[in-house]
Coordinates of C-alpha atoms in Angstrom, one line a residue:
M32 CA 62.8 -9.4 -60.7
A33 CA 60.8 -5.9 -60.3
S34 CA 57.7 -7.4 -58.9
L35 CA 59.9 -9.2 -56.2
I36 CA 61.6 -6.1 -55.0
E37 CA 58.0 -4.1 -55.2
N38 CA 56.5 -7.0 -53.3
L39 CA 59.6 -6.6 -50.6
I40 CA 59.2 -2.9 -50.3
T41 CA 55.5 -3.0 -49.8
G42 CA 55.6 -5.8 -47.6
L43 CA 58.3 -4.1 -45.4
N44 CA 56.2 -1.0 -45.6
E45 CA 53.1 -2.8 -44.1
E46 CA 55.3 -4.6 -41.5
Y47 CA 56.8 -1.1 -40.3
A48 CA 53.0 0.2 -39.8
V49 CA 52.2 -2.9 -37.6
Y50 CA 55.4 -2.3 -35.6
E51 CA 54.3 1.3 -35.2
K52 CA 50.9 0.1 -34.0
L53 CA 52.7 -2.4 -31.8
L54 CA 54.4 0.7 -30.1
E55 CA 51.3 2.4 -29.5
V56 CA 50.0 -0.8 -27.9
S57 CA 52.8 -1.5 -25.8
M58 CA 52.6 2.4 -24.4
E59 CA 49.1 1.6 -23.4
K60 CA 50.0 -1.6 -21.8
T61 CA 52.5 0.3 -19.6
S62 CA 49.8 2.7 -18.8
S63 CA 47.5 -0.1 -17.8
I64 CA 50.2 -1.6 -15.5
I65 CA 51.1 1.6 -14.0
S66 CA 47.3 2.3 -13.3
N67 CA 46.7 -1.3 -12.0
N68 CA 44.0 -1.6 -14.5
L69 CA 43.7 -5.3 -15.0
D70 CA 40.9 -5.4 -17.6
R71 CA 42.6 -2.5 -19.5
L72 CA 45.9 -4.6 -19.4
K73 CA 44.1 -7.9 -20.6
A74 CA 42.6 -6.2 -23.5
T75 CA 45.8 -4.5 -24.3
T76 CA 47.8 -7.8 -24.1
D77 CA 45.2 -9.3 -26.5
K78 CA 45.6 -6.6 -29.0
E79 CA 49.6 -6.9 -28.6
Q80 CA 49.3 -10.6 -29.3
A81 CA 47.1 -10.0 -32.4
L82 CA 49.7 -7.8 -33.7
V83 CA 52.3 -10.3 -33.0
D84 CA 50.5 -12.5 -35.0
V85 CA 50.4 -10.3 -37.9
I86 CA 53.9 -9.4 -37.8
T87 CA 54.7 -13.1 -37.9
S88 CA 53.0 -13.2 -41.3
Y89 CA 54.4 -10.3 -42.8
E90 CA 58.0 -12.0 -41.7
S91 CA 57.1 -15.2 -43.2
K92 CA 56.0 -13.3 -46.4
R93 CA 59.3 -11.5 -46.4
N94 CA 61.4 -14.6 -45.9
S95 CA 59.7 -16.1 -48.8
T96 CA 60.2 -13.1 -51.2
M97 CA 63.9 -12.9 -50.1
A98 CA 64.2 -16.6 -51.2
N99 CA 62.9 -15.8 -54.5
I100 CA 65.1 -12.9 -54.8
A101 CA 67.9 -15.1 -54.0
S102 CA 67.1 -17.8 -56.3
V103 CA 67.1 -15.0 -59.1
L104 CA 70.4 -13.6 -58.0
N105 CA 71.8 -17.0 -57.6
K106 CA 72.4 -16.7 -54.1
K107 CA 71.7 -18.5 -50.7
A108 CA 68.6 -17.5 -49.1
S109 CA 70.1 -17.9 -45.8
E110 CA 72.9 -15.5 -46.4
L111 CA 70.9 -12.7 -48.4
K112 CA 70.4 -9.8 -46.5
I113 CA 68.4 -6.6 -47.7
S114 CA 71.6 -4.5 -47.8
D115 CA 72.6 -7.2 -50.4
V116 CA 69.6 -6.5 -52.4
V117 CA 70.2 -2.9 -51.9
S118 CA 73.6 -3.1 -53.5
F119 CA 72.2 -5.0 -56.5
L120 CA 69.9 -2.0 -57.1
D121 CA 72.7 0.6 -57.4
G122 CA 71.3 1.4 -61.1
Q123 CA 67.8 1.5 -60.1
P124 CA 67.0 4.2 -58.0
E125 CA 63.4 3.7 -58.1
F126 CA 63.7 0.6 -56.0
R127 CA 66.8 1.2 -54.5
E128 CA 65.6 4.3 -52.6
P129 CA 62.4 3.1 -51.4
L130 CA 64.3 0.0 -50.0
V131 CA 67.1 1.7 -48.2
E132 CA 64.4 4.1 -46.7
I133 CA 62.3 1.4 -45.2
N134 CA 65.3 -0.7 -44.4
E135 CA 66.8 2.1 -42.2
K136 CA 63.3 2.7 -40.6
L137 CA 63.1 -0.9 -39.6
A138 CA 66.8 -1.0 -38.3

């Protein structure tokens, strides 16, 4: 179970980092639109799409990890939320705290 939680935390942190990059690219895109720079807009849109593809991959991995955690906890994967996993980790601050922290960042 510990490795599943570690995988979840690592994946969420990596996903967060990509969202941060996506935010930067979105700001570039806005600047491109305002300045009417179509070449830069196209390049920025391409970067944006590549990042969305990466996020989709991370979401898939997260869903798979959550399904595995749900199986261990004997819960339905479709009903298990990160907050449920956090509750399960009450006695394990080494996992609980990083999970709470990244969950709050992504909220």
